[in-house]
PDB file of C-alpha atoms in Angstrom:
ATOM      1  CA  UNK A   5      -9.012  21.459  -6.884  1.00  0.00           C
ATOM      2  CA  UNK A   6      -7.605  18.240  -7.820  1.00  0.00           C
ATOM      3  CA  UNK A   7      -4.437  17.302 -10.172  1.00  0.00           C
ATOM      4  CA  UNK A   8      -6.984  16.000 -12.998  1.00  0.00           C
ATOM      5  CA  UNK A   9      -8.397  20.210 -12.903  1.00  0.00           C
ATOM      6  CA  UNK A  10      -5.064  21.536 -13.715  1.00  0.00           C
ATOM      7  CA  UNK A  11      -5.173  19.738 -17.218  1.00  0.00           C
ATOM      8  CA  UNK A  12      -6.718  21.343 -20.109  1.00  0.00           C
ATOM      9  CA  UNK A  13      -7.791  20.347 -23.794  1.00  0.00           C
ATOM     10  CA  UNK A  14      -4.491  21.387 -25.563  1.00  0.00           C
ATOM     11  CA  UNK A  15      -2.673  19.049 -22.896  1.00  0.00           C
ATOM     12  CA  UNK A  16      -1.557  15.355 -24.520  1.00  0.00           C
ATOM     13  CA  UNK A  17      -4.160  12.898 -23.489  1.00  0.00           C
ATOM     14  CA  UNK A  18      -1.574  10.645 -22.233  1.00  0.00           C
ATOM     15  CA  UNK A  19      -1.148  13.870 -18.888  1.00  0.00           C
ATOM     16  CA  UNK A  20      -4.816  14.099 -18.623  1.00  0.00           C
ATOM     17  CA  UNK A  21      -5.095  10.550 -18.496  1.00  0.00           C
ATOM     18  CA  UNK A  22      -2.072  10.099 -15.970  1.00  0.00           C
ATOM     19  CA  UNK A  23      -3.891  13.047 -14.334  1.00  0.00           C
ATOM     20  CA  UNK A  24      -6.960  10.945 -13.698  1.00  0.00           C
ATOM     21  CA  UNK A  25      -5.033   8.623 -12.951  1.00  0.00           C
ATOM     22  CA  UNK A  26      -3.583  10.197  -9.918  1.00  0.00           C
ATOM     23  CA  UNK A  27      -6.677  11.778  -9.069  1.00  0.00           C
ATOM     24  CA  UNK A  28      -8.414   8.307  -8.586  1.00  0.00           C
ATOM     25  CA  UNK A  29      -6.037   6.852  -6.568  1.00  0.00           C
ATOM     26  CA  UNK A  30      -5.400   9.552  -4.237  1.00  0.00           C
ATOM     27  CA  UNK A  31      -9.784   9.812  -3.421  1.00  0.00           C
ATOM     28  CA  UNK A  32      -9.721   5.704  -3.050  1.00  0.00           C
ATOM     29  CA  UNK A  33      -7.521   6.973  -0.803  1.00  0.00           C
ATOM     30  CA  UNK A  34      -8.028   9.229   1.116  1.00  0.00           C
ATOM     31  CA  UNK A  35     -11.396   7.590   1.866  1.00  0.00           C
ATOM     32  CA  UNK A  36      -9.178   4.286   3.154  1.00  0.00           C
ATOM     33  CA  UNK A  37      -7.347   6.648   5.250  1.00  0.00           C
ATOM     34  CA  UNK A  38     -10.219   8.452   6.975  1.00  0.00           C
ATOM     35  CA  UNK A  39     -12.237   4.819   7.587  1.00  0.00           C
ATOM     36  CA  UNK A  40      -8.592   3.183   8.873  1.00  0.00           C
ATOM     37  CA  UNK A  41      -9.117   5.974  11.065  1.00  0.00           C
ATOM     38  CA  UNK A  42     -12.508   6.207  11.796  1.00  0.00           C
ATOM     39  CA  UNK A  43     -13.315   2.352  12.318  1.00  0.00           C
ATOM     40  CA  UNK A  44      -9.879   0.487  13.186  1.00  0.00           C
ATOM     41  CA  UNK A  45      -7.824   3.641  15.442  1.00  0.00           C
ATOM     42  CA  UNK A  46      -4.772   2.727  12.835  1.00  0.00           C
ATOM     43  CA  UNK A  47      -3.136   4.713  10.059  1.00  0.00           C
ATOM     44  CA  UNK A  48      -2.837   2.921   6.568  1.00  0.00           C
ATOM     45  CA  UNK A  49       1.405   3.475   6.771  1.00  0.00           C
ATOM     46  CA  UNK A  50       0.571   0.708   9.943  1.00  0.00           C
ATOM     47  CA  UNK A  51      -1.985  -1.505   8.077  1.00  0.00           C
ATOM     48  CA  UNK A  52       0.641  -1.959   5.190  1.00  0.00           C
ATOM     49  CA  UNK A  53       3.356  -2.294   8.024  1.00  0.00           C
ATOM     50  CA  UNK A  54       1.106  -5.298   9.303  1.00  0.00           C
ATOM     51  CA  UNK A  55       0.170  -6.314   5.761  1.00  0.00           C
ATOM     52  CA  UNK A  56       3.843  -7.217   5.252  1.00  0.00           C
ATOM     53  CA  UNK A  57       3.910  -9.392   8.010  1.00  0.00           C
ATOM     54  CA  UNK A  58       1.060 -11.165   7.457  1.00  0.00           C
ATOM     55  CA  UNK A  59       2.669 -12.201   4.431  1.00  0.00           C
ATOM     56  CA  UNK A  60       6.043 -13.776   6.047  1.00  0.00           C
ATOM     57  CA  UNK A  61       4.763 -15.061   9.321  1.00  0.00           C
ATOM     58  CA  UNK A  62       8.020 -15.804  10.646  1.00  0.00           C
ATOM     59  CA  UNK A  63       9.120 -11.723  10.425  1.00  0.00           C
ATOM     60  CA  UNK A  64      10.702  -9.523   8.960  1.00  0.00           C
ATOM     61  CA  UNK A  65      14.300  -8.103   9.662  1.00  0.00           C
ATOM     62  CA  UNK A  66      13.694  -3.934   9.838  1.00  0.00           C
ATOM     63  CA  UNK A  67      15.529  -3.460   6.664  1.00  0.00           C
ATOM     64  CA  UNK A  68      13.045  -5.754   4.709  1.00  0.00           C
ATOM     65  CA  UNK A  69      10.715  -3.934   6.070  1.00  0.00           C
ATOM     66  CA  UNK A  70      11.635  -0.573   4.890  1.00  0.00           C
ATOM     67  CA  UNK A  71      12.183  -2.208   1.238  1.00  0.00           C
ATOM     68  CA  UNK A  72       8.963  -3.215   0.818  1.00  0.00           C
ATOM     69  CA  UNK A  73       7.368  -0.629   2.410  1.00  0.00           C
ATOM     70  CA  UNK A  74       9.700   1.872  -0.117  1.00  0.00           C
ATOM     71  CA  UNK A  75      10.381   4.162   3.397  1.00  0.00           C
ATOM     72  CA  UNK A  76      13.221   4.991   5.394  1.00  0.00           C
ATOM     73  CA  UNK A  77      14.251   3.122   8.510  1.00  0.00           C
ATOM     74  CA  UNK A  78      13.523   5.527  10.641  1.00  0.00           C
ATOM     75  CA  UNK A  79       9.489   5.535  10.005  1.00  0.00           C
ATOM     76  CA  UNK A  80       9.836   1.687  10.277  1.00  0.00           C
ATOM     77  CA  UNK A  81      11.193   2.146  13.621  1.00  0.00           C
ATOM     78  CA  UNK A  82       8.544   4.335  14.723  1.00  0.00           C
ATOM     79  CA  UNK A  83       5.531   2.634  13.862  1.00  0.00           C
ATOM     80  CA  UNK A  84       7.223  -0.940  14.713  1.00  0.00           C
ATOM     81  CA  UNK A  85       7.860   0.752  18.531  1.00  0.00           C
ATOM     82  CA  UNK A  86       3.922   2.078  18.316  1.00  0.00           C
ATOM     83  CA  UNK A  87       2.788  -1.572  17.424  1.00  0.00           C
ATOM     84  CA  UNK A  88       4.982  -2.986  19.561  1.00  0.00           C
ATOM     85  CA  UNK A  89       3.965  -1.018  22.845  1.00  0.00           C
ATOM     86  CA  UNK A  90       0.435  -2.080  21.642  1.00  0.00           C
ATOM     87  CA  UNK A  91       1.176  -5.789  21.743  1.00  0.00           C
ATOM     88  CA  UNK A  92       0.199  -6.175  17.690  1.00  0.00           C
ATOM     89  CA  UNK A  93       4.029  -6.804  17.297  1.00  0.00           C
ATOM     90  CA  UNK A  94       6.701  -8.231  18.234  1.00  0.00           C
ATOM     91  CA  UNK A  95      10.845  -8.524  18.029  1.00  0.00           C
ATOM     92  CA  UNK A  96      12.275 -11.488  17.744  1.00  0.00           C
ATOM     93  CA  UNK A  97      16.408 -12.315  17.939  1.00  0.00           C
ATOM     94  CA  UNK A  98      17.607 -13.390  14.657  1.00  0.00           C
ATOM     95  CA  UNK A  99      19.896 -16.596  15.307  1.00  0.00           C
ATOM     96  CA  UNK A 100      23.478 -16.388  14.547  1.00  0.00           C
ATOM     97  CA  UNK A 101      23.067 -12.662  14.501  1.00  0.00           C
ATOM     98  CA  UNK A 102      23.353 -10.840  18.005  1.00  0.00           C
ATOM     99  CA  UNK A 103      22.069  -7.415  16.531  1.00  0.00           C
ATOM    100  CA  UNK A 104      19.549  -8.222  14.416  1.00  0.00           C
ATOM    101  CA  UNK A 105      16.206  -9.318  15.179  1.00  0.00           C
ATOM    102  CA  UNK A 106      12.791  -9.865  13.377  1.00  0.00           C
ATOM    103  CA  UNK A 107       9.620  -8.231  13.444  1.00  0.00           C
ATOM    104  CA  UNK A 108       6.532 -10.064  13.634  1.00  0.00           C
ATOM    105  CA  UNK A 109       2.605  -9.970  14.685  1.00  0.00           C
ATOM    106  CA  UNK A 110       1.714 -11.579  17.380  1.00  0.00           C
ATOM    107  CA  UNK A 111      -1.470 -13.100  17.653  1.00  0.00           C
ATOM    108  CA  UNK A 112      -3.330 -10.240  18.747  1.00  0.00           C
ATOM    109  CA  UNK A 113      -2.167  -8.779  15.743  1.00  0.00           C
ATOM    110  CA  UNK A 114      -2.987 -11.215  13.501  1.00  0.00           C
ATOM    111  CA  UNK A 115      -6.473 -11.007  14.742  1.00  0.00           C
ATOM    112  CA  UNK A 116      -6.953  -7.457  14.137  1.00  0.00           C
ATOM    113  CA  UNK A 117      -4.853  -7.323  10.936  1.00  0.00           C
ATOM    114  CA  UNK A 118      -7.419  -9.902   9.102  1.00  0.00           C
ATOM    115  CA  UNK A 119     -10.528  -7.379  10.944  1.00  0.00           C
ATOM    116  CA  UNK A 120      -9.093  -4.470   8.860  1.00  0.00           C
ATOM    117  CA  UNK A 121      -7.856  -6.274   5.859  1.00  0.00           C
ATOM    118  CA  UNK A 122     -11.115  -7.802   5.400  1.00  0.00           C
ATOM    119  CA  UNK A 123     -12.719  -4.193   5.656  1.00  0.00           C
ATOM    120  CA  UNK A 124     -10.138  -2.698   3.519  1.00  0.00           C
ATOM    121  CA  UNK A 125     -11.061  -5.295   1.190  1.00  0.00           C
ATOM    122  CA  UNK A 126     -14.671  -4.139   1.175  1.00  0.00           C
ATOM    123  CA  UNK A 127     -14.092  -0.766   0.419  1.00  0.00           C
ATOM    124  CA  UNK A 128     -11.811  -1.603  -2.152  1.00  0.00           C
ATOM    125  CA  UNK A 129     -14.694  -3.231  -4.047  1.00  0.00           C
ATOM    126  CA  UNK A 130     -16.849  -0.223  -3.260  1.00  0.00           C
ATOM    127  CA  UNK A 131     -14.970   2.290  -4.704  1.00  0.00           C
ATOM    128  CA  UNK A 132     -14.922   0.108  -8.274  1.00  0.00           C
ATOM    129  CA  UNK A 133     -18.693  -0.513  -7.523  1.00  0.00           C
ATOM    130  CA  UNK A 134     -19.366   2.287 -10.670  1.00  0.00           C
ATOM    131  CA  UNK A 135     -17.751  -0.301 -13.043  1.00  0.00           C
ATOM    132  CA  UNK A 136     -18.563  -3.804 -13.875  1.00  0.00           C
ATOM    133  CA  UNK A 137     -16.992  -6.857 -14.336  1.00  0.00           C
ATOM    134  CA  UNK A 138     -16.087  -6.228 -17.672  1.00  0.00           C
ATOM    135  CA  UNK A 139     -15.235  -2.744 -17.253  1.00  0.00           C
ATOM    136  CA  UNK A 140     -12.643  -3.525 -14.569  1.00  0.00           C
ATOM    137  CA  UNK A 141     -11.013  -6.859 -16.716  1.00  0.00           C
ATOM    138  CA  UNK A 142     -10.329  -4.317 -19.345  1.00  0.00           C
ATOM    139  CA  UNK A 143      -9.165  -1.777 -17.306  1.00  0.00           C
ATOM    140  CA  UNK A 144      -6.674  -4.358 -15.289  1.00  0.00           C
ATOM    141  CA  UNK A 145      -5.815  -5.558 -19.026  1.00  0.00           C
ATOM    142  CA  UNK A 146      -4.679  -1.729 -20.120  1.00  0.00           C
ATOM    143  CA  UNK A 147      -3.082  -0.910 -16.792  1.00  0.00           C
ATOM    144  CA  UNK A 148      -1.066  -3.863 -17.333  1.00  0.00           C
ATOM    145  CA  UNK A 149      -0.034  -2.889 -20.575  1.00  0.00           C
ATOM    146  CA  UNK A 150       1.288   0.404 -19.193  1.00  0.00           C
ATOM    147  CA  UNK A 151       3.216  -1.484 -16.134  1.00  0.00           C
ATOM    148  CA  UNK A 152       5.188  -3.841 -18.825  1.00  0.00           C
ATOM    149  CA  UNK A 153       5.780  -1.037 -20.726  1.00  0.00           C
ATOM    150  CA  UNK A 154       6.794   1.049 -18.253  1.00  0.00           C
ATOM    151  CA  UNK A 155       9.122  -1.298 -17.022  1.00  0.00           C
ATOM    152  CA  UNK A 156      10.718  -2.218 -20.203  1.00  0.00           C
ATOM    153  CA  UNK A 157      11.614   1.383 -21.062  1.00  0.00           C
ATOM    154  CA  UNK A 158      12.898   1.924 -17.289  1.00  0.00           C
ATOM    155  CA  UNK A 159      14.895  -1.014 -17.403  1.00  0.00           C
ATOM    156  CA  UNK A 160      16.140  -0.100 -21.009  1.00  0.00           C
ATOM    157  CA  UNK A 161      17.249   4.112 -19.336  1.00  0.00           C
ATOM    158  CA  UNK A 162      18.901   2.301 -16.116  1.00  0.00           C
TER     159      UNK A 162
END
């Protein structure tokens, strides 16, 4: 049973909505997860690892890492020492600093990072095949309504 069958008609549309919501996003992916799997060997906590990277090719230091990622250290570590064993990463010293270093794909790494991100890309567009182009500019247009406002009130309870 998913989160969205929990929700009945005397619930507030706005929690049957979020319910959908939820239930969406965690099919889209779960189906990422299983072809990450199935096609590429790889995890999607170590695509997004990579996907950081890819966007700051000189590295990242570990605690960057983490922030972006929202994680603790200690899963950083472990899938940096996975990639790294597999030659898809690598540490670099940071200068001036004697125990910090960067994190960075190398260019084996690089290679297969645009393989799966151009997949990943792929099945993104399937799974919003159902919907068309109009369908998904409103639906971007209302889910960014909900983000300002959601961020506005957060900001506003801090």
């Amino acid at each position: 049973m998913d989160l969205e069958a929990r929700a009945h008609s005397e619930h507030p549309q706005e929690l049957r909505l979020w319910l959908r919501m939820l239930t969406c996003t965690q099919q889209v992916e779960r189906q990422i997860r299983a072809r990450l799997r199935t096609q590429f060997a790889t995890t999607l906590p170590r695509f997004d690892l990579m996907a950081q990277l890819e966007r700051v090719p000189a590295g990242l230091k570990m605690r960057e890492l983490s922030a972006r990622l929202m994680v603790t250290g200690g899963n950083v570590t472990g899938i940096t020492d996975q990639l790294v064993a597999e030659g898809l990463v690598e540490r670099v010293d940071v200068e001036g600093d004697r125990r910090a270093y960067r994190v960075r794909l190398t260019a084996r790494g690089r290679a297969q990072f645009r393989a799966m991100a151009q997949q990943h890309e792929q099945w993104i567009v399937e799974a919003f095949a159902g919907l068309g182009a109009r369908d998904i500019a409103t639906l971007h247009k209302l889910l960014g309504k909900v983000k300002q406002h959601t961020q506005h009130n957060f900001l506003e309870t801090e």
